[in-house]
Coordinates of C-alpha atoms in Angstrom, one line a residue:
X1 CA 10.0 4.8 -7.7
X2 CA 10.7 2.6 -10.7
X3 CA 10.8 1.3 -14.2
X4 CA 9.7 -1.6 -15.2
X5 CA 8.8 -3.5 -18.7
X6 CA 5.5 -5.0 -19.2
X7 CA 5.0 -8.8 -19.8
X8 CA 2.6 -11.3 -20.7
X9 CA 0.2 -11.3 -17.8
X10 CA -0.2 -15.1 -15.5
X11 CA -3.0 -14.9 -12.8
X12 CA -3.0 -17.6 -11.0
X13 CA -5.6 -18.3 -7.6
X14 CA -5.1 -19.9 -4.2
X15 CA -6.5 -23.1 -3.6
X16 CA -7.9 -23.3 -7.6
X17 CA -10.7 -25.9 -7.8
X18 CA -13.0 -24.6 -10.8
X19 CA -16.3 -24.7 -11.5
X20 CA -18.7 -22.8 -13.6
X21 CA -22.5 -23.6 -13.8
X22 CA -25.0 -22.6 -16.4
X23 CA -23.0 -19.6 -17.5
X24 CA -22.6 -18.5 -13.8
X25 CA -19.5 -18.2 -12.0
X26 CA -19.7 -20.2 -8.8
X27 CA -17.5 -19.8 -5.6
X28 CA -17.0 -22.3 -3.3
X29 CA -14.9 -22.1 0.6
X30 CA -12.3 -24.7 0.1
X31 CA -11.1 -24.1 4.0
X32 CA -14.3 -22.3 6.5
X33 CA -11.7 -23.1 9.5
X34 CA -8.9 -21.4 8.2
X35 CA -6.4 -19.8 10.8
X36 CA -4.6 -17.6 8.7
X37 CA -4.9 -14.3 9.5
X38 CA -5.2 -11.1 6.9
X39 CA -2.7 -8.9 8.6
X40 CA -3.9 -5.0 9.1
X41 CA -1.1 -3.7 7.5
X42 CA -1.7 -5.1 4.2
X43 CA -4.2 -2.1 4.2
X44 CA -1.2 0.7 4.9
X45 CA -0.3 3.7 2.9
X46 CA 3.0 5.6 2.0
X47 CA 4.0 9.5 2.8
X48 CA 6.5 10.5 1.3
X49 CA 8.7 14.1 0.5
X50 CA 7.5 14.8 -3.1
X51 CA 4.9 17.6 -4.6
X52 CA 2.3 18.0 -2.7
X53 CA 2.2 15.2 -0.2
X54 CA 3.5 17.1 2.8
X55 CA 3.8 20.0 2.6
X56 CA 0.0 21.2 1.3
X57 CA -1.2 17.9 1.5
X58 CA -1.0 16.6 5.4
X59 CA 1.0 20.0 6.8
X60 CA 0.1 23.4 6.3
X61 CA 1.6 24.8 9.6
X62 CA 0.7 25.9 13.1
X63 CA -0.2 29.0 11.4
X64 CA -2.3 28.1 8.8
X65 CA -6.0 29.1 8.2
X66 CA -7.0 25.7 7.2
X67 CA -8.1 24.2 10.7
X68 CA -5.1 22.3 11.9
X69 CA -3.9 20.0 14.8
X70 CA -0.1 21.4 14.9
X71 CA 0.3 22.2 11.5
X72 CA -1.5 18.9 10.3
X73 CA -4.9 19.4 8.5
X74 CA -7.7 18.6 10.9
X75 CA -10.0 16.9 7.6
X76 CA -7.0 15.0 6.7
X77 CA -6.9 13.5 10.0
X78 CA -10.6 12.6 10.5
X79 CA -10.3 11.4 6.7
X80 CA -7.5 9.1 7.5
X81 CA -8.9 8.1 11.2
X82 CA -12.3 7.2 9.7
X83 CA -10.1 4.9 6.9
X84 CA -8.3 2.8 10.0
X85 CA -4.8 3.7 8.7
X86 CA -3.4 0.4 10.2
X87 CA 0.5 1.9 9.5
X88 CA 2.2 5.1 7.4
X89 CA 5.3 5.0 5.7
X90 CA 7.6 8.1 6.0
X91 CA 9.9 9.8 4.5
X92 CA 10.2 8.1 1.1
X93 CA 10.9 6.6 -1.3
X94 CA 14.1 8.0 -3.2
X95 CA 13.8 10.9 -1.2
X96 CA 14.5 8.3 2.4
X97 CA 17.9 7.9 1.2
X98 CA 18.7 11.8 1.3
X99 CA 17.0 12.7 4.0
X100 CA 19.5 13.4 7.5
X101 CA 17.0 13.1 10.1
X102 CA 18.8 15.9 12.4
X103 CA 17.5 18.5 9.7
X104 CA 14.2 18.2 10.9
X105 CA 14.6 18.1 14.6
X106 CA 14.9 20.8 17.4
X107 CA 13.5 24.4 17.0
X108 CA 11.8 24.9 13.4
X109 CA 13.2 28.0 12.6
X110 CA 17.0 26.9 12.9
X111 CA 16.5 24.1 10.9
X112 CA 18.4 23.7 7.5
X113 CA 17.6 24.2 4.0
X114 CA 17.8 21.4 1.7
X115 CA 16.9 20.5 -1.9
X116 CA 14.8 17.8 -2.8
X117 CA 17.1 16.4 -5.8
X118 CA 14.6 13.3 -6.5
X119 CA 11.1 15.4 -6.8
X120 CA 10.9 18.9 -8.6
X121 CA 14.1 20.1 -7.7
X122 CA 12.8 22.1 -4.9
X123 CA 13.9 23.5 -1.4
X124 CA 12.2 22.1 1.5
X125 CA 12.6 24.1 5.1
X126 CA 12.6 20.4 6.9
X127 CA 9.3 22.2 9.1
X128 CA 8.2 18.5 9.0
X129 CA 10.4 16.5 10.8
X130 CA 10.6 13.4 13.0
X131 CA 8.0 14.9 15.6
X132 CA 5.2 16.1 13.0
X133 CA 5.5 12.4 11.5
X134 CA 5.4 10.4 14.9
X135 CA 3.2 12.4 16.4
X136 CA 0.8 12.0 13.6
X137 CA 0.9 8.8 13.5
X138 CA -0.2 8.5 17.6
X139 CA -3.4 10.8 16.3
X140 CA -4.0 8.4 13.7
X141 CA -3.2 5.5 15.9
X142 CA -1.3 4.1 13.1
X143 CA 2.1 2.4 13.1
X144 CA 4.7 4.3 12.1
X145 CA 7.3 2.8 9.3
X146 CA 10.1 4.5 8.9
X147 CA 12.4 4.3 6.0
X148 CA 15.9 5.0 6.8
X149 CA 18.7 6.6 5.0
X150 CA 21.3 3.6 3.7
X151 CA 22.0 5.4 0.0
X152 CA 23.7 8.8 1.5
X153 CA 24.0 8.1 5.6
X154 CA 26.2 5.8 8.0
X155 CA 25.7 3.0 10.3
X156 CA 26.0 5.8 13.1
X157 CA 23.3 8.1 11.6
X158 CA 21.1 5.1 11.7
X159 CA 21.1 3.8 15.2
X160 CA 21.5 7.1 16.5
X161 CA 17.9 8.0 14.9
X162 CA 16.8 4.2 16.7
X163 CA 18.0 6.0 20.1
X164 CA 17.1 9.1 19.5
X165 CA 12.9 7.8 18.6
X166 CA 12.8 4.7 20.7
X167 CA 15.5 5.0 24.0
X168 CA 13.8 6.1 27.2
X169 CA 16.7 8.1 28.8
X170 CA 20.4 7.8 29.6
X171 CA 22.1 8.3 26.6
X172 CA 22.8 11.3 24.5
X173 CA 20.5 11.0 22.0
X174 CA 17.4 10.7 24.4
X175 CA 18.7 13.4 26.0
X176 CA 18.4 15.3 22.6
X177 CA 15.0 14.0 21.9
X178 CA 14.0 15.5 25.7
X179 CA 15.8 18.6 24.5
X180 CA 13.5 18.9 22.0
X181 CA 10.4 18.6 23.8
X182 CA 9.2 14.9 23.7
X183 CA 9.8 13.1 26.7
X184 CA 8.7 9.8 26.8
X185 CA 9.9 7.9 23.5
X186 CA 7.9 6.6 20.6
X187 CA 7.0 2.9 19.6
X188 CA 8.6 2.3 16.3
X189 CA 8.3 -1.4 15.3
X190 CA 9.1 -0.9 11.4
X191 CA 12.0 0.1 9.9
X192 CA 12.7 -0.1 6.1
X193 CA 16.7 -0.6 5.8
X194 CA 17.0 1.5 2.7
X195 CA 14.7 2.3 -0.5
X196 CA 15.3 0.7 -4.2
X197 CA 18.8 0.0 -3.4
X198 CA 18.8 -1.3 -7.2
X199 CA 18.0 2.2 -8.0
X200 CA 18.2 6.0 -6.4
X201 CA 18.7 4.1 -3.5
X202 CA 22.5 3.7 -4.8
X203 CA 22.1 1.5 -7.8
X204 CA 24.0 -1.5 -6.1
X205 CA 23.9 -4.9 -7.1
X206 CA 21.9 -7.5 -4.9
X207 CA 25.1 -9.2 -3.5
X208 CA 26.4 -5.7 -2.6
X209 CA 23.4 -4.5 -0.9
X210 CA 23.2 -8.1 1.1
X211 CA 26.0 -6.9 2.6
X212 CA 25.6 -3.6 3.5
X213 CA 22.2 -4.7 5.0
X214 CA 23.6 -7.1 7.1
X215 CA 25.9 -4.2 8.6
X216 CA 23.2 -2.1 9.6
X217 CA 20.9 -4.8 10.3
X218 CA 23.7 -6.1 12.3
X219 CA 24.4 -3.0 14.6
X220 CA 20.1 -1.8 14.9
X221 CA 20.2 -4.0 18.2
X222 CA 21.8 -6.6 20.2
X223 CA 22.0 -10.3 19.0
X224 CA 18.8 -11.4 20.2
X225 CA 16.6 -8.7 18.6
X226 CA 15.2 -8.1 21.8
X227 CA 14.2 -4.3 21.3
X228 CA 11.5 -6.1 19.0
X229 CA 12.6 -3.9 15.5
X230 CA 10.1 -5.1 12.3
X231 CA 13.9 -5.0 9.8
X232 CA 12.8 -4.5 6.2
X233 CA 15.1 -5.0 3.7
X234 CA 14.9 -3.2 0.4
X235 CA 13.3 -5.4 -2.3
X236 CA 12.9 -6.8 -6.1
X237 CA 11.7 -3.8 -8.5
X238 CA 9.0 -5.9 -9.8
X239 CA 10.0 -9.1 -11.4
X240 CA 13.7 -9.1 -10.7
X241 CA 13.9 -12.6 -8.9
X242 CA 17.5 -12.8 -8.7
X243 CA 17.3 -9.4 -6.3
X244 CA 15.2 -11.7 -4.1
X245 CA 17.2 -14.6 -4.3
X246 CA 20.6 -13.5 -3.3
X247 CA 19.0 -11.5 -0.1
X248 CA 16.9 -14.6 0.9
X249 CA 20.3 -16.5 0.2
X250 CA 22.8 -13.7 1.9
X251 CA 21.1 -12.6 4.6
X252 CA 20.8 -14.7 8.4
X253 CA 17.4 -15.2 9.0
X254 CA 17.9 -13.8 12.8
X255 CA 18.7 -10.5 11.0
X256 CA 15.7 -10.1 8.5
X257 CA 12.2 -9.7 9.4
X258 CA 10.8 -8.6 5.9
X259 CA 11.6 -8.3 2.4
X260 CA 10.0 -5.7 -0.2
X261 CA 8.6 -5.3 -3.3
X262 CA 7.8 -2.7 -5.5
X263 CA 5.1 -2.7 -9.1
X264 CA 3.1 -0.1 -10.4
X265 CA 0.2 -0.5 -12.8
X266 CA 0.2 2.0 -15.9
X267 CA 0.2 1.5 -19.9
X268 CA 3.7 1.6 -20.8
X269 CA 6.4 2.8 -18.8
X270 CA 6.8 5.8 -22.0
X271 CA 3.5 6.6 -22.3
X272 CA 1.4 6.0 -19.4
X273 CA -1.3 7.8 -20.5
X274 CA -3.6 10.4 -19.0
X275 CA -5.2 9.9 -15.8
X276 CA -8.7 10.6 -16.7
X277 CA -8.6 10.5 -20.8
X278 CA -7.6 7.6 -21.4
X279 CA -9.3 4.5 -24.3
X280 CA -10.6 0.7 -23.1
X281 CA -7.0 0.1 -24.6
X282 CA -5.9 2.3 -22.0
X283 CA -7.8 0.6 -19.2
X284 CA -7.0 -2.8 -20.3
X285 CA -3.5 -2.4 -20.5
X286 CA -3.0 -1.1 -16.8
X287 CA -5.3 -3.4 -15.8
X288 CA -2.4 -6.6 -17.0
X289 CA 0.0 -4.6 -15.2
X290 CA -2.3 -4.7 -11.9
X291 CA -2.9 -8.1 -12.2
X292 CA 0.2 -9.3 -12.8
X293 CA 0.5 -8.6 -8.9
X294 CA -0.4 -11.9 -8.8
X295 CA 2.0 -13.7 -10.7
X296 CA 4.7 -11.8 -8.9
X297 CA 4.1 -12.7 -5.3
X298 CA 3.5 -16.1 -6.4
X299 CA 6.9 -16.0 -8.1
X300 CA 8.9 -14.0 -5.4
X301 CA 7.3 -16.4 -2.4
X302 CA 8.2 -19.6 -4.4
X303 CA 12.0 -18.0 -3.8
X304 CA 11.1 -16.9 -0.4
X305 CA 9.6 -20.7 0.5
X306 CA 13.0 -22.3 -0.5
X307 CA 15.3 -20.5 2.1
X308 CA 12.6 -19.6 4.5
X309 CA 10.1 -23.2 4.3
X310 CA 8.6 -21.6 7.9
X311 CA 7.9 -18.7 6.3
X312 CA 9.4 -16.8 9.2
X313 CA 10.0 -13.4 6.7
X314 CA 7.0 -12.0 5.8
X315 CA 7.0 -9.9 1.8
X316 CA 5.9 -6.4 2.0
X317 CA 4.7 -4.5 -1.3
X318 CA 5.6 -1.3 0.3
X319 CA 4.9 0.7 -3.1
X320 CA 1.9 -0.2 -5.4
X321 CA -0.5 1.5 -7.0
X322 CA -1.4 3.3 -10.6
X323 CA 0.9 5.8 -12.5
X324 CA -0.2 8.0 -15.2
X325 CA 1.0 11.3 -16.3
X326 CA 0.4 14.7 -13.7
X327 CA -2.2 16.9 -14.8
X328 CA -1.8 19.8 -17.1
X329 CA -0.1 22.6 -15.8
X330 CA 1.7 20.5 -12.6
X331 CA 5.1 20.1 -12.1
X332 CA 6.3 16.5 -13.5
X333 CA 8.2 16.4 -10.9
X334 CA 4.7 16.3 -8.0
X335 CA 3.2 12.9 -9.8
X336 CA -0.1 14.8 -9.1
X337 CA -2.5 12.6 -11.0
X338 CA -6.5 12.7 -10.6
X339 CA -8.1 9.2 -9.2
X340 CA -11.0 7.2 -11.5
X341 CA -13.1 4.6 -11.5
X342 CA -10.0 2.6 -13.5
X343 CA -8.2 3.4 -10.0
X344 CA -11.0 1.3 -7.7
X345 CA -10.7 -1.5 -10.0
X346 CA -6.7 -1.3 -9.3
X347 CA -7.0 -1.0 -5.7
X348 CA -9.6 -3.7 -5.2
X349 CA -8.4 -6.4 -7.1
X350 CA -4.8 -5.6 -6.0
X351 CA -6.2 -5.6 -2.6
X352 CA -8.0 -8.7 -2.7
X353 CA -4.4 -10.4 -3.8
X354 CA -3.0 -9.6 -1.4
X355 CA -5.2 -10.9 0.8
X356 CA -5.5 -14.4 -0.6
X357 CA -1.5 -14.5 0.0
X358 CA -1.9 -13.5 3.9
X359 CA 0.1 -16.3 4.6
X360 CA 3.2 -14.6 3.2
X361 CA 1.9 -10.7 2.5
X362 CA 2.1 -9.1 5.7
X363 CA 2.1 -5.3 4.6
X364 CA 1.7 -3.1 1.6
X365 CA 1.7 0.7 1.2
X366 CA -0.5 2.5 -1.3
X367 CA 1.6 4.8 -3.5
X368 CA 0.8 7.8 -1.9
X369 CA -1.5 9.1 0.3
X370 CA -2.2 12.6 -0.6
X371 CA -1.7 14.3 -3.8
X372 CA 0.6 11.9 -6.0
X373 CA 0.1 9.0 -7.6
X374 CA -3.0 6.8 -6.1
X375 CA -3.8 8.9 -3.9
X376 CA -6.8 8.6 -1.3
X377 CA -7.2 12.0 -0.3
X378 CA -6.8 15.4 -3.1
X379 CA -6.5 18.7 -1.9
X380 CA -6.4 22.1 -3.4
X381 CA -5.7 25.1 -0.9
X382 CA -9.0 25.1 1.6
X383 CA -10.4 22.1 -0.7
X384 CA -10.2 18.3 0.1
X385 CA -12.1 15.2 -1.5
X386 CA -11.9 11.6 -1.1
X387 CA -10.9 9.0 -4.1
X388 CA -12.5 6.2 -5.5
X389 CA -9.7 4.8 -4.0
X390 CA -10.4 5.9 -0.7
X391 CA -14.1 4.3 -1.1
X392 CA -12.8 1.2 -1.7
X393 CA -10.2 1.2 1.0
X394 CA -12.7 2.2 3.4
X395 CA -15.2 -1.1 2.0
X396 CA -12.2 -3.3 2.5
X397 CA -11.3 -2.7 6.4
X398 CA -14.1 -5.1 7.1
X399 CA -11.0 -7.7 6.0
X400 CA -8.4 -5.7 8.7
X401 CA -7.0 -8.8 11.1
X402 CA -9.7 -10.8 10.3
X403 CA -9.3 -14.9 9.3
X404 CA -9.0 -15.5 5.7
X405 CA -11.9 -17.6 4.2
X406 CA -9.4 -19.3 1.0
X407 CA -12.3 -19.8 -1.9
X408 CA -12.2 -21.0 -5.2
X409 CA -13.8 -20.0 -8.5
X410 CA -13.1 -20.4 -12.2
X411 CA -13.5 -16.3 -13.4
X412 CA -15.4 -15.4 -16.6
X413 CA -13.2 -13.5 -19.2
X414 CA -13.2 -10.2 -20.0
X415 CA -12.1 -9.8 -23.7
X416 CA -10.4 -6.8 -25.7
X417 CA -8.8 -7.3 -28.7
X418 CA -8.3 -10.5 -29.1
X419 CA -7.0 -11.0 -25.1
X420 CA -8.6 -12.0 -22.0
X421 CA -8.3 -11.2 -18.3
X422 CA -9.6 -12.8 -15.3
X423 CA -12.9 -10.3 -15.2
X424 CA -13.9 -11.4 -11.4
X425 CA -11.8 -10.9 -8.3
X426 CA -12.5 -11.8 -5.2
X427 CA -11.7 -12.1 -1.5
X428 CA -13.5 -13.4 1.5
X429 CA -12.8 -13.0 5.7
X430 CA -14.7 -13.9 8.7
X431 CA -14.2 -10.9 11.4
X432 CA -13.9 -11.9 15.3
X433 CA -17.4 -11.2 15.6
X434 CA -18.0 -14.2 13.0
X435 CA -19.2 -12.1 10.5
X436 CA -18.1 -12.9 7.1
X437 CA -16.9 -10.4 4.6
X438 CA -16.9 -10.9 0.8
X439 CA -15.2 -8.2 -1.7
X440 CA -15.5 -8.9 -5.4
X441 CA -14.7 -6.8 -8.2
X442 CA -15.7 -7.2 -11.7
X443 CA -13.3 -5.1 -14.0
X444 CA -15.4 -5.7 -17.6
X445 CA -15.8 -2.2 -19.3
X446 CA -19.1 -3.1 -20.6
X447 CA -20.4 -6.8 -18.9
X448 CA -22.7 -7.2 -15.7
X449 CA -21.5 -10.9 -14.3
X450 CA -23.1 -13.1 -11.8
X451 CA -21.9 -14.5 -9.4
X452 CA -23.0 -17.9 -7.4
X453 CA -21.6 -18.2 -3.8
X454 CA -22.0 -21.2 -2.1
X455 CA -22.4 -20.0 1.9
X456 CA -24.2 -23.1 3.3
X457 CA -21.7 -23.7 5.8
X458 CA -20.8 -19.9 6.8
X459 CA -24.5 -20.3 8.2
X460 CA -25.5 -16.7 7.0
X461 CA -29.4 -15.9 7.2
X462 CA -28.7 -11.7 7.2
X463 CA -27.1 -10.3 3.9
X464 CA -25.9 -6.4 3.1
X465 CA -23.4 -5.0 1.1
X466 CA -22.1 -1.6 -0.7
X467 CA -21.4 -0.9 -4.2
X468 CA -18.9 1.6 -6.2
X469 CA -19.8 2.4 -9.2
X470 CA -20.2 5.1 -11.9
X471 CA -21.1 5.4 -15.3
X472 CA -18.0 5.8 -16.9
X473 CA -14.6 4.2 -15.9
X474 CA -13.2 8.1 -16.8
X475 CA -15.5 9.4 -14.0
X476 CA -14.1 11.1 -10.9
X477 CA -14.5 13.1 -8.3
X478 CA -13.8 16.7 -7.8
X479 CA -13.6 19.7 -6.1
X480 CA -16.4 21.1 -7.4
X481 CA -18.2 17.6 -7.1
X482 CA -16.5 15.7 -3.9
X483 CA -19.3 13.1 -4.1
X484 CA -19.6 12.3 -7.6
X485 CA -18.6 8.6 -7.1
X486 CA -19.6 7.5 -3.2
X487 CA -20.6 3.9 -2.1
X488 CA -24.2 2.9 -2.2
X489 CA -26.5 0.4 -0.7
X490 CA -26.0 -3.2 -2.8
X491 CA -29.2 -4.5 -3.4
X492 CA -28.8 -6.6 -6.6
X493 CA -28.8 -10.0 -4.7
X494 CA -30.6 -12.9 -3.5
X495 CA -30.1 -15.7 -1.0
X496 CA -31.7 -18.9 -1.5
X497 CA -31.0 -22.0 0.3
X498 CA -27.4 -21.4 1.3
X499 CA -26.9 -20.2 -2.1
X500 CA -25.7 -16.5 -2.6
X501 CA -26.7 -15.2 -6.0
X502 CA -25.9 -11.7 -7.3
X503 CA -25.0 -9.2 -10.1
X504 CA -21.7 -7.3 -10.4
X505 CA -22.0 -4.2 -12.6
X506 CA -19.4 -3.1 -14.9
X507 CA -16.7 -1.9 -13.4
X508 CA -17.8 -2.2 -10.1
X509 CA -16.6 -3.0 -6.8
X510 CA -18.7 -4.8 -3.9
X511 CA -18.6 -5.9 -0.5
X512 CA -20.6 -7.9 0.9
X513 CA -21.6 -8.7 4.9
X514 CA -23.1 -12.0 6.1
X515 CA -24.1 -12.6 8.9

């Protein structure tokens, strides 16, 4: 997790020809026959060791009487299944670099004790180990990303763990892994090198943590990287450019795959606010934060582009999301925090960023999936419900692996106090069925927009869409009113001679299907 300071928020847009027409905002394709691709990942979420995530969020235990698949809830794993969880980050966070992965291996019952010094100061019985995680992730069919422990482990700890997930047989930590009832190994592409190594991860300076990734980097596989590993180093907290500088500087490219970065949206860093009682000054203010997502990647791939020009290491936002205070009566320690409509604008204009820089965005994990932070999926003992947040991850997967449709537009402001913010956000795909898939957001508190799409060359004759929405940005769902915010049928449009007209709510998110 991390601190940051707010600044003056710079959105800037891909491929930025602008035009506005009688008070409309009009959106042109600049490039129908792109071939970049919006990678899956970019749609991934993050599980880590703190309050409620685990342990009463995903695992309750074999024994449980919440219906379970091996100790993981069975409605969590239909929720996640039904949300195409492209890839889930495991075990942290702060908590990766204190984790010893033998702890949670072998027969539950003899495993060790340990305390969880990062999150609430508790003590965790390691019942969810390497097994639980991989194996959930073959249910989910989602790849695994596993974040190793740099901050308190050794280079042997570390490839050990690579041959005790991924080596078939003949060595002794296959043999364990047999021992312990898997035969056949796991496929682990992704491997985080360490968490905020500017931080809990050990509070090194860039040039020291260069080094010590190109050690373990070094000694993850032979010189030819022919067991395929996904190396991700730790990256900038937010917009610390020199952290990305020195490792795009210090590090081979032969031994770097990815680099990540971490930014949370919230008021201020001090006071960030309640989750669900919070004032349009509130809202506004996370909402720079969120947006200033934008600015960032632009600023950390104009680094990346001078030492990497072929763009051969990909930037992953591997923690993202909104961060308020828990709820009353919670331990500070969870980050157990309720989910609003405040959250869906969050997630879908962060999401459409990211995927209007697919040519260098390649992954990002949504800070966390269950029970902290922005969380998809809330559950209290027996109870779960779906987020806003879910909603609009699940409108989104339209854009999973499909081609990115690069657009331009000049967005209409939305004003508070004398500032302004891009009101409109928007992203656009076409699927491999050559459907095309547009997601727009409009984050105004009060103002309905329209919106003009020009679509005369996508040849689309069939139009559909859903909408979120609600009445009030404080409005969520609970567990005594799961579906108090769902997506509904869009309707509020028109097409007319290749010309796409229609009306974005307030605070609303919509996708639209064209076929």
């Amino acid at each position: 997790m991390i601190k940051i300071v707010k600044k003056t928020v710079l959105i800037t847009f891909l491929c930025c020809a602008f035009f506005k027409v009688n008070g409309q905002t009009k959106v042109t394709f600049s490039n129908i026959n792109s071939d970049t691709k919006i990678s899956k990942h970019i749609y991934g979420h993050f599980a880590e060791h703190l309050g409620r995530c685990i342990y009463g969020g995903f695992y309750v235990g074999e024994d449980s009487n919440i219906p379970n698949t091996n100790g993981v809830r069975n409605d969590v794993i239909k929720a996640l299944k039904e949300l195409k969880v492209p890839n889930l980050r495991w075990p942290g966070g702060c908590f990766a670099d204190t984790y010893h992965w033998k702890d949670g291996v072998g027969p539950k019952d003899q495993r060790p004790s340990m305390v969880n010094k990062w999150w609430g100061d508790v003590v965790e019985d390691n019942s969810f180990g390497t097994h639980d995680f991989l194996n959930l992730c073959e249910v989910l069919e989602a790849e695994p990303y596993l974040a190793a422990n740099v901050g308190s482990s050794t280079v042997k700890e570390f490839t050990e763990y690579i041959q005790y997930v991924t080596r078939e047989n003949g060595v002794p930590m296959s043999d364990y892994r047999i021992e312990n009832g898997r035969k056949e190994p796991w496929k682990v592409k992704y491997w985080g090198v360490g968490n905020e190594m500017w931080g809990c991860g050990g509070n090194m300076t860039p040039e020291h943590y260069a080094n010590i990734y190109r050690q373990y980097a070094t000694f993850m596989t032979d010189w030819t990287n022919s067991d395929g590993f996904y190396r991700i180093a730790s990256g900038a907290n937010v917009a610390d450019y020199n952290w990305t500088e020195v490792l795009m500087r210090e590090i081979p490219k032969n031994l770097i795959e990815g680099v990540a970065l971490h930014s949370y949206s919230f008021v201020e860093w001090d006071k960030k606010g309640s989750a669900t009682d919070f004032d349009e000054a509130q809202y506004f203010s996370t909402m720079q934060t969120a947006l200033k997502m934008d600015e960032l990647i632009q600023k950390h791939t104009q680094i990346m582009d001078k030492y990497d020009p072929e763009k051969k290491v990909d930037l992953i936002v591997d923690e993202w999301g909104g961060w308020y205070q828990v709820e009353e009566g919670t331990n500070p320690g969870f980050l157990y925090q309720q989910n609003t409509m405040r959250d869906a604008m969050i997630a879908g204009t962060t999401l459409n960023i990211f995927n209007n820089w697919a040519k260098r965005v390649k992954m990002a994990n949504l800070a966390q999936t269950i029970n902290v932070l922005q969380a998809v999926i809330l559950t209290e003992d027996e109870k779960m419900l779906l987020t806003p947040t879910y909603h609009v991850m699940k409108m989104y997967n339209v854009h999973h692996d499909a081609t990115l449709l690069p657009i331009s537009f000049d967005a209409p402001n939305y004003e508070f106090n004398g500032e302004t913010l891009p009101a409109v956000s928007i992203s656009a795909s076409k699927d491999k069925n050559g459907a095309a898939h547009i997601s727009l957001v409009n984050i105004d508190s009060k103002k309905e927009n329209e919106v003009v799409i020009d679509v005369e060359g996508l040849k689309i004759k069939e139009i559909s869409g859903q909408i979120l929405k609600s009445n009030n940005l404080q409005d969520h769902n609970t567990f005594n009113n799961p579906n108090n915010i769902t997506p509904s049928k869009f309707k509020d449009f028109k097409l007319k001679k290749g010309q796409l007209t229609l009306t974005l709510p307030p605070f609303s998110v919509v996708v639209i299907e064209g076929k």
